[in-house]
């Protein structure tokens, strides 16, 4: 697969400006996404317009570059604007024909970062989407004039770019075995907190080292994980889904940050219908918590064994 990705507007044809500048940040995103695409084996060419002095020249130059390349997908990176606000506004991905892909990319960015998901939006009036000759999407990463958006963007820049690369290409490894670090862990399944396993329907055994993660393996056994805390590391089985979400594939499978972190920060509902009271991305049985040195709640890292 090969992707051509460009930053919106140009060095001399500026875009939106607020708490951050659209052109400056779009260039940073494009460069990082290109690096992330190369890391997962996807061919990529990036483009930035440093020459054009009018909007017409800029649009034609960008599209001409895309159409001069042999590729499978065209991506344009932009930032949105409306009016200065402290409130979250969010991410959206624009399309003419690629509704499915646009929705996947928007969802991946927002699940990884905690940005509000404005979803896929069909736009038939945009030069880039109309004139590129291959499937195309235009990403509005966030709003430059939303303080909440800009704070999330700065804090989650890396995972936003990884989410774009993985979701746009579909080439992410099926099971990312890197450590998920600095993850808040809570304890479940003890005497005062009986839980039935999402896998067996039977009560979780608090005496066996095990975890709950927000994802479920349906047609194959759940893999084993290694969890490390203050007192060391231990292997553990996956026996349940949670703590707050049920299907955070970006976090569990691909190694993005847990969606609950954004939900907790922004006080939005998780998949269990509750507003999280903490940012826990993994639950530990009492036996595992005791073994690795977690009492009630603490920080761990984990990976697939």
mmCIF file of C-alpha atoms in Angstrom:
data_model
loop_
_atom_site.group_PDB
_atom_site.id
_atom_site.type_symbol
_atom_site.label_atom_id
_atom_site.label_comp_id
_atom_site.label_asym_id
_atom_site.label_seq_id
_atom_site.Cartn_x
_atom_site.Cartn_y
_atom_site.Cartn_z
ATOM 1 C CA UNK A 1 0.000 0.000 0.000
ATOM 2 C CA UNK A 2 1.103 3.566 -0.705
ATOM 3 C CA UNK A 3 -0.347 6.772 0.742
ATOM 4 C CA UNK A 4 0.258 10.383 -0.247
ATOM 5 C CA UNK A 5 -0.343 12.764 2.653
ATOM 6 C CA UNK A 6 -0.173 16.562 2.539
ATOM 7 C CA UNK A 7 -0.674 19.459 4.919
ATOM 8 C CA UNK A 8 -3.535 21.828 4.205
ATOM 9 C CA UNK A 9 -2.921 25.381 2.957
ATOM 10 C CA UNK A 10 0.699 26.478 2.541
ATOM 11 C CA UNK A 11 3.694 28.382 3.832
ATOM 12 C CA UNK A 12 2.470 31.563 2.131
ATOM 13 C CA UNK A 13 -1.269 30.752 2.103
ATOM 14 C CA UNK A 14 -2.163 30.472 5.758
ATOM 15 C CA UNK A 15 -5.126 28.687 7.287
ATOM 16 C CA UNK A 16 -6.864 29.053 10.633
ATOM 17 C CA UNK A 17 -5.146 30.504 13.678
ATOM 18 C CA UNK A 18 -6.150 30.429 17.326
ATOM 19 C CA UNK A 19 -4.381 28.887 20.291
ATOM 20 C CA UNK A 20 -2.316 27.088 17.638
ATOM 21 C CA UNK A 21 -1.648 27.726 13.938
ATOM 22 C CA UNK A 22 -3.229 25.351 11.416
ATOM 23 C CA UNK A 23 -0.402 25.340 8.881
ATOM 24 C CA UNK A 24 2.343 24.835 11.460
ATOM 25 C CA UNK A 25 0.537 21.997 13.225
ATOM 26 C CA UNK A 26 -0.664 20.249 10.057
ATOM 27 C CA UNK A 27 2.958 20.017 8.924
ATOM 28 C CA UNK A 28 3.939 18.449 12.231
ATOM 29 C CA UNK A 29 1.117 15.910 12.009
ATOM 30 C CA UNK A 30 1.932 14.972 8.402
ATOM 31 C CA UNK A 31 5.603 14.431 9.195
ATOM 32 C CA UNK A 32 4.843 12.262 12.231
ATOM 33 C CA UNK A 33 2.138 10.232 10.462
ATOM 34 C CA UNK A 34 4.542 9.597 7.576
ATOM 35 C CA UNK A 35 7.105 8.256 10.056
ATOM 36 C CA UNK A 36 4.481 6.057 11.704
ATOM 37 C CA UNK A 37 3.321 4.715 8.326
ATOM 38 C CA UNK A 38 6.876 3.794 7.378
ATOM 39 C CA UNK A 39 7.267 2.014 10.717
ATOM 40 C CA UNK A 40 4.382 -0.339 9.898
ATOM 41 C CA UNK A 41 5.590 -1.008 6.354
ATOM 42 C CA UNK A 42 3.339 1.356 4.401
ATOM 43 C CA UNK A 43 4.765 3.349 1.498
ATOM 44 C CA UNK A 44 4.248 7.068 2.015
ATOM 45 C CA UNK A 45 5.028 10.376 0.317
ATOM 46 C CA UNK A 46 4.456 13.659 2.132
ATOM 47 C CA UNK A 47 3.940 17.080 0.573
ATOM 48 C CA UNK A 48 3.906 20.666 1.837
ATOM 49 C CA UNK A 49 3.288 23.700 -0.376
ATOM 50 C CA UNK A 50 6.044 26.281 0.183
ATOM 51 C CA UNK A 51 5.537 28.148 -3.114
ATOM 52 C CA UNK A 52 1.940 29.205 -3.800
ATOM 53 C CA UNK A 53 0.837 32.746 -3.009
ATOM 54 C CA UNK A 54 -2.912 32.436 -3.687
ATOM 55 C CA UNK A 55 -5.577 29.984 -2.583
ATOM 56 C CA UNK A 56 -6.182 28.858 -6.167
ATOM 57 C CA UNK A 57 -2.488 28.161 -6.754
ATOM 58 C CA UNK A 58 -2.302 26.343 -3.437
ATOM 59 C CA UNK A 59 -5.231 24.016 -4.090
ATOM 60 C CA UNK A 60 -4.110 23.223 -7.620
ATOM 61 C CA UNK A 61 -0.514 22.606 -6.557
ATOM 62 C CA UNK A 62 -1.502 20.196 -3.777
ATOM 63 C CA UNK A 63 -3.902 18.229 -5.964
ATOM 64 C CA UNK A 64 -1.449 18.141 -8.867
ATOM 65 C CA UNK A 65 1.201 16.652 -6.614
ATOM 66 C CA UNK A 66 -1.160 13.959 -5.337
ATOM 67 C CA UNK A 67 -2.268 13.077 -8.865
ATOM 68 C CA UNK A 68 1.344 12.860 -10.046
ATOM 69 C CA UNK A 69 1.987 9.967 -7.658
ATOM 70 C CA UNK A 70 1.134 6.286 -7.892
ATOM 71 C CA UNK A 71 -0.780 5.604 -4.677
ATOM 72 C CA UNK A 72 -3.804 3.954 -3.096
ATOM 73 C CA UNK A 73 -5.037 6.739 -0.832
ATOM 74 C CA UNK A 74 -4.828 10.531 -0.582
ATOM 75 C CA UNK A 75 -4.929 12.264 2.807
ATOM 76 C CA UNK A 76 -5.069 15.996 3.526
ATOM 77 C CA UNK A 77 -4.482 17.172 7.097
ATOM 78 C CA UNK A 78 -6.222 20.305 8.382
ATOM 79 C CA UNK A 79 -7.317 21.889 11.648
ATOM 80 C CA UNK A 80 -10.793 23.325 12.164
ATOM 81 C CA UNK A 81 -11.971 26.678 13.547
ATOM 82 C CA UNK A 82 -15.218 28.214 14.728
ATOM 83 C CA UNK A 83 -14.969 30.673 17.628
ATOM 84 C CA UNK A 84 -12.767 30.953 20.677
ATOM 85 C CA UNK A 85 -14.080 28.678 23.413
ATOM 86 C CA UNK A 86 -12.822 26.742 26.440
ATOM 87 C CA UNK A 87 -15.146 23.866 25.531
ATOM 88 C CA UNK A 88 -14.275 20.712 23.554
ATOM 89 C CA UNK A 89 -15.222 20.766 19.874
ATOM 90 C CA UNK A 90 -13.584 17.648 18.472
ATOM 91 C CA UNK A 91 -12.325 15.853 15.395
ATOM 92 C CA UNK A 92 -14.063 15.088 12.119
ATOM 93 C CA UNK A 93 -13.017 13.462 8.858
ATOM 94 C CA UNK A 94 -14.455 14.688 5.567
ATOM 95 C CA UNK A 95 -15.145 12.552 2.505
ATOM 96 C CA UNK A 96 -16.980 12.307 -0.799
ATOM 97 C CA UNK A 97 -16.858 8.540 -1.403
ATOM 98 C CA UNK A 98 -14.938 7.109 1.583
ATOM 99 C CA UNK A 99 -17.589 7.167 4.301
ATOM 100 C CA UNK A 100 -16.403 3.956 5.971
ATOM 101 C CA UNK A 101 -12.754 4.925 6.067
ATOM 102 C CA UNK A 102 -13.554 8.454 7.245
ATOM 103 C CA UNK A 103 -15.599 7.080 10.123
ATOM 104 C CA UNK A 104 -12.874 4.628 11.114
ATOM 105 C CA UNK A 105 -10.194 7.308 11.140
ATOM 106 C CA UNK A 106 -12.308 9.732 13.177
ATOM 107 C CA UNK A 107 -13.172 7.018 15.689
ATOM 108 C CA UNK A 108 -9.560 5.901 15.986
ATOM 109 C CA UNK A 109 -8.284 9.432 16.616
ATOM 110 C CA UNK A 110 -10.924 10.126 19.239
ATOM 111 C CA UNK A 111 -10.653 6.765 20.995
ATOM 112 C CA UNK A 112 -6.897 7.185 21.267
ATOM 113 C CA UNK A 113 -6.898 10.808 22.389
ATOM 114 C CA UNK A 114 -10.178 11.625 24.087
ATOM 115 C CA UNK A 115 -11.131 14.254 21.505
ATOM 116 C CA UNK A 116 -14.875 14.588 20.926
ATOM 117 C CA UNK A 117 -15.868 12.442 17.940
ATOM 118 C CA UNK A 118 -17.711 14.531 15.348
ATOM 119 C CA UNK A 119 -17.539 11.571 12.971
ATOM 120 C CA UNK A 120 -17.429 11.308 9.189
ATOM 121 C CA UNK A 121 -18.960 14.195 7.237
ATOM 122 C CA UNK A 122 -19.714 14.179 3.521
ATOM 123 C CA UNK A 123 -18.514 17.314 1.728
ATOM 124 C CA UNK A 124 -19.036 17.720 -2.003
ATOM 125 C CA UNK A 125 -17.708 21.281 -2.165
ATOM 126 C CA UNK A 126 -14.017 20.755 -1.385
ATOM 127 C CA UNK A 127 -11.451 20.995 -4.180
ATOM 128 C CA UNK A 128 -9.109 18.400 -2.680
ATOM 129 C CA UNK A 129 -11.788 15.720 -2.304
ATOM 130 C CA UNK A 130 -13.302 16.429 -5.730
ATOM 131 C CA UNK A 131 -10.113 16.638 -7.791
ATOM 132 C CA UNK A 132 -7.852 13.906 -6.422
ATOM 133 C CA UNK A 133 -8.111 10.819 -8.607
ATOM 134 C CA UNK A 134 -7.760 8.146 -5.914
ATOM 135 C CA UNK A 135 -9.804 7.539 -2.737
ATOM 136 C CA UNK A 136 -9.345 10.553 -0.472
ATOM 137 C CA UNK A 137 -10.125 11.829 3.010
ATOM 138 C CA UNK A 138 -9.555 15.199 4.642
ATOM 139 C CA UNK A 139 -8.832 15.122 8.381
ATOM 140 C CA UNK A 140 -9.826 18.038 10.618
ATOM 141 C CA UNK A 141 -7.712 17.022 13.601
ATOM 142 C CA UNK A 142 -9.283 19.422 16.109
ATOM 143 C CA UNK A 143 -10.320 23.068 16.531
ATOM 144 C CA UNK A 144 -7.503 25.599 16.810
ATOM 145 C CA UNK A 145 -9.759 27.949 18.810
ATOM 146 C CA UNK A 146 -10.939 25.371 21.376
ATOM 147 C CA UNK A 147 -8.715 25.405 24.448
ATOM 148 C CA UNK A 148 -9.942 21.943 25.431
ATOM 149 C CA UNK A 149 -9.101 20.534 21.997
ATOM 150 C CA UNK A 150 -5.680 22.159 21.917
ATOM 151 C CA UNK A 151 -4.805 20.841 25.367
ATOM 152 C CA UNK A 152 -5.700 17.298 24.286
ATOM 153 C CA UNK A 153 -3.833 17.717 21.012
ATOM 154 C CA UNK A 154 -0.657 18.801 22.784
ATOM 155 C CA UNK A 155 -0.897 16.029 25.383
ATOM 156 C CA UNK A 156 -1.831 13.268 22.929
ATOM 157 C CA UNK A 157 0.013 14.329 19.763
ATOM 158 C CA UNK A 158 1.848 11.022 19.368
ATOM 159 C CA UNK A 159 -1.154 8.759 19.795
ATOM 160 C CA UNK A 160 -3.241 10.943 17.474
ATOM 161 C CA UNK A 161 -0.655 10.475 14.723
ATOM 162 C CA UNK A 162 -0.366 6.757 15.384
ATOM 163 C CA UNK A 163 -4.144 6.439 15.219
ATOM 164 C CA UNK A 164 -4.216 8.193 11.839
ATOM 165 C CA UNK A 165 -1.481 5.947 10.452
ATOM 166 C CA UNK A 166 -2.991 2.703 11.695
ATOM 167 C CA UNK A 167 -6.624 3.411 10.866
ATOM 168 C CA UNK A 168 -6.006 4.997 7.451
ATOM 169 C CA UNK A 169 -3.725 2.212 6.282
ATOM 170 C CA UNK A 170 -5.359 -0.779 7.932
ATOM 171 C CA UNK A 171 -1.827 -2.161 8.209
ATOM 172 C CA UNK A 172 -1.306 -2.120 11.972
ATOM 173 C CA UNK A 173 -0.117 -5.423 13.423
ATOM 174 C CA UNK A 174 -3.052 -7.492 14.758
ATOM 175 C CA UNK A 175 -1.528 -7.706 18.225
ATOM 176 C CA UNK A 176 0.908 -5.066 19.390
ATOM 177 C CA UNK A 177 3.283 -6.608 21.921
ATOM 178 C CA UNK A 178 4.864 -3.365 23.167
ATOM 179 C CA UNK A 179 4.501 -2.360 26.810
ATOM 180 C CA UNK A 180 1.473 -0.222 27.639
ATOM 181 C CA UNK A 181 3.124 2.011 30.214
ATOM 182 C CA UNK A 182 1.868 4.282 32.996
ATOM 183 C CA UNK A 183 -1.555 2.597 33.069
ATOM 184 C CA UNK A 184 -3.806 3.120 36.079
ATOM 185 C CA UNK A 185 -4.879 -0.210 37.574
ATOM 186 C CA UNK A 186 -7.694 -0.955 40.003
ATOM 187 C CA UNK A 187 -8.577 -4.163 41.851
ATOM 188 C CA UNK A 188 -11.715 -6.232 41.216
ATOM 189 C CA UNK A 189 -13.222 -9.588 42.031
ATOM 190 C CA UNK A 190 -12.460 -9.695 45.733
ATOM 191 C CA UNK A 191 -14.721 -10.687 48.606
ATOM 192 C CA UNK A 192 -16.601 -7.384 48.539
ATOM 193 C CA UNK A 193 -16.684 -7.104 44.754
ATOM 194 C CA UNK A 194 -17.805 -10.403 43.179
ATOM 195 C CA UNK A 195 -17.618 -10.394 39.380
ATOM 196 C CA UNK A 196 -18.720 -12.901 36.758
ATOM 197 C CA UNK A 197 -16.235 -13.555 33.969
ATOM 198 C CA UNK A 198 -17.196 -12.304 30.504
ATOM 199 C CA UNK A 199 -15.586 -15.476 29.151
ATOM 200 C CA UNK A 200 -16.986 -18.258 31.354
ATOM 201 C CA UNK A 201 -19.972 -16.653 33.081
ATOM 202 C CA UNK A 202 -18.633 -17.993 36.362
ATOM 203 C CA UNK A 203 -17.379 -15.848 39.261
ATOM 204 C CA UNK A 204 -13.851 -14.518 38.872
ATOM 205 C CA UNK A 205 -11.496 -16.374 41.217
ATOM 206 C CA UNK A 206 -9.792 -13.720 43.393
ATOM 207 C CA UNK A 207 -6.990 -16.151 44.303
ATOM 208 C CA UNK A 208 -5.721 -16.508 40.707
ATOM 209 C CA UNK A 209 -3.588 -13.801 39.012
ATOM 210 C CA UNK A 210 -5.817 -12.408 36.276
ATOM 211 C CA UNK A 211 -6.957 -9.165 34.672
ATOM 212 C CA UNK A 212 -9.874 -7.462 32.963
ATOM 213 C CA UNK A 213 -9.174 -5.473 29.792
ATOM 214 C CA UNK A 214 -11.614 -3.509 27.590
ATOM 215 C CA UNK A 215 -11.689 -5.973 24.694
ATOM 216 C CA UNK A 216 -13.017 -9.508 24.150
ATOM 217 C CA UNK A 217 -11.631 -12.443 22.231
ATOM 218 C CA UNK A 218 -14.624 -14.342 20.830
ATOM 219 C CA UNK A 219 -13.343 -17.067 18.519
ATOM 220 C CA UNK A 220 -10.023 -17.843 20.191
ATOM 221 C CA UNK A 221 -8.645 -18.069 23.713
ATOM 222 C CA UNK A 222 -7.650 -14.755 25.252
ATOM 223 C CA UNK A 223 -3.856 -14.369 25.291
ATOM 224 C CA UNK A 224 -1.724 -14.209 28.413
ATOM 225 C CA UNK A 225 -0.370 -10.879 29.604
ATOM 226 C CA UNK A 226 2.527 -9.766 31.774
ATOM 227 C CA UNK A 227 1.748 -7.052 34.308
ATOM 228 C CA UNK A 228 4.473 -5.181 36.198
ATOM 229 C CA UNK A 229 3.972 -3.131 39.358
ATOM 230 C CA UNK A 230 6.103 -1.768 42.214
ATOM 231 C CA UNK A 231 6.995 -5.258 43.525
ATOM 232 C CA UNK A 232 7.745 -6.867 40.161
ATOM 233 C CA UNK A 233 6.040 -8.594 37.251
ATOM 234 C CA UNK A 234 3.702 -11.553 36.889
ATOM 235 C CA UNK A 235 1.964 -13.417 34.115
ATOM 236 C CA UNK A 236 -1.818 -13.290 34.233
ATOM 237 C CA UNK A 237 -4.793 -14.561 32.274
ATOM 238 C CA UNK A 238 -7.508 -12.323 30.849
ATOM 239 C CA UNK A 239 -10.820 -13.248 32.483
ATOM 240 C CA UNK A 240 -13.103 -10.251 32.022
ATOM 241 C CA UNK A 241 -13.855 -7.048 30.086
ATOM 242 C CA UNK A 242 -13.413 -3.620 31.623
ATOM 243 C CA UNK A 243 -12.857 -1.631 33.768
ATOM 244 C CA UNK A 244 -14.976 1.109 32.097
ATOM 245 C CA UNK A 245 -15.075 0.289 28.400
ATOM 246 C CA UNK A 246 -15.809 -2.957 26.604
ATOM 247 C CA UNK A 247 -14.203 -2.597 23.179
ATOM 248 C CA UNK A 248 -11.203 -0.267 23.298
ATOM 249 C CA UNK A 249 -9.367 -2.031 20.470
ATOM 250 C CA UNK A 250 -7.011 0.869 19.855
ATOM 251 C CA UNK A 251 -5.626 0.591 23.372
ATOM 252 C CA UNK A 252 -5.646 -3.167 23.936
ATOM 253 C CA UNK A 253 -4.676 -4.408 20.481
ATOM 254 C CA UNK A 254 -2.780 -1.520 18.897
ATOM 255 C CA UNK A 255 -1.139 0.112 21.896
ATOM 256 C CA UNK A 256 -2.842 3.531 21.885
ATOM 257 C CA UNK A 257 -3.614 5.265 25.173
ATOM 258 C CA UNK A 258 -6.778 3.999 26.912
ATOM 259 C CA UNK A 259 -9.957 5.768 25.814
ATOM 260 C CA UNK A 260 -10.948 6.058 29.477
ATOM 261 C CA UNK A 261 -8.195 8.621 30.055
ATOM 262 C CA UNK A 262 -9.941 11.090 27.781
ATOM 263 C CA UNK A 263 -13.360 10.147 29.127
ATOM 264 C CA UNK A 264 -12.214 10.732 32.704
ATOM 265 C CA UNK A 265 -10.497 14.019 31.853
ATOM 266 C CA UNK A 266 -13.492 15.341 29.907
ATOM 267 C CA UNK A 267 -16.117 13.743 32.185
ATOM 268 C CA UNK A 268 -17.870 11.961 29.325
ATOM 269 C CA UNK A 269 -19.588 8.585 29.498
ATOM 270 C CA UNK A 270 -17.668 5.358 28.975
ATOM 271 C CA UNK A 271 -19.156 2.340 27.203
ATOM 272 C CA UNK A 272 -20.675 1.071 30.437
ATOM 273 C CA UNK A 273 -22.865 4.198 30.521
ATOM 274 C CA UNK A 274 -21.069 5.751 33.474
ATOM 275 C CA UNK A 275 -18.809 8.774 33.710
ATOM 276 C CA UNK A 276 -15.514 7.272 34.931
ATOM 277 C CA UNK A 277 -14.460 8.165 38.461
ATOM 278 C CA UNK A 278 -10.850 7.231 37.617
ATOM 279 C CA UNK A 279 -8.772 6.586 34.503
ATOM 280 C CA UNK A 280 -8.145 2.875 35.099
ATOM 281 C CA UNK A 281 -7.281 0.937 31.941
ATOM 282 C CA UNK A 282 -6.874 -2.471 33.579
ATOM 283 C CA UNK A 283 -8.425 -4.376 36.499
ATOM 284 C CA UNK A 284 -6.373 -6.795 38.610
ATOM 285 C CA UNK A 285 -7.599 -9.666 40.732
ATOM 286 C CA UNK A 286 -6.563 -9.413 44.397
ATOM 287 C CA UNK A 287 -4.019 -12.202 43.914
ATOM 288 C CA UNK A 288 -2.305 -10.352 41.059
ATOM 289 C CA UNK A 289 -2.490 -6.979 42.785
ATOM 290 C CA UNK A 290 -0.852 -8.394 45.913
ATOM 291 C CA UNK A 291 1.830 -10.125 43.878
ATOM 292 C CA UNK A 292 2.944 -6.989 42.015
ATOM 293 C CA UNK A 293 2.416 -4.493 44.842
ATOM 294 C CA UNK A 294 -0.844 -2.699 44.041
ATOM 295 C CA UNK A 295 -3.215 -1.820 46.882
ATOM 296 C CA UNK A 296 -6.602 -0.622 45.671
ATOM 297 C CA UNK A 297 -5.277 1.518 42.818
ATOM 298 C CA UNK A 298 -1.863 2.228 41.328
ATOM 299 C CA UNK A 299 0.263 2.495 38.212
ATOM 300 C CA UNK A 300 1.387 -0.542 36.217
ATOM 301 C CA UNK A 301 2.662 -1.446 32.799
ATOM 302 C CA UNK A 302 1.529 -4.494 30.839
ATOM 303 C CA UNK A 303 2.063 -6.278 27.544
ATOM 304 C CA UNK A 304 1.083 -9.490 25.830
ATOM 305 C CA UNK A 305 3.326 -12.376 26.870
#
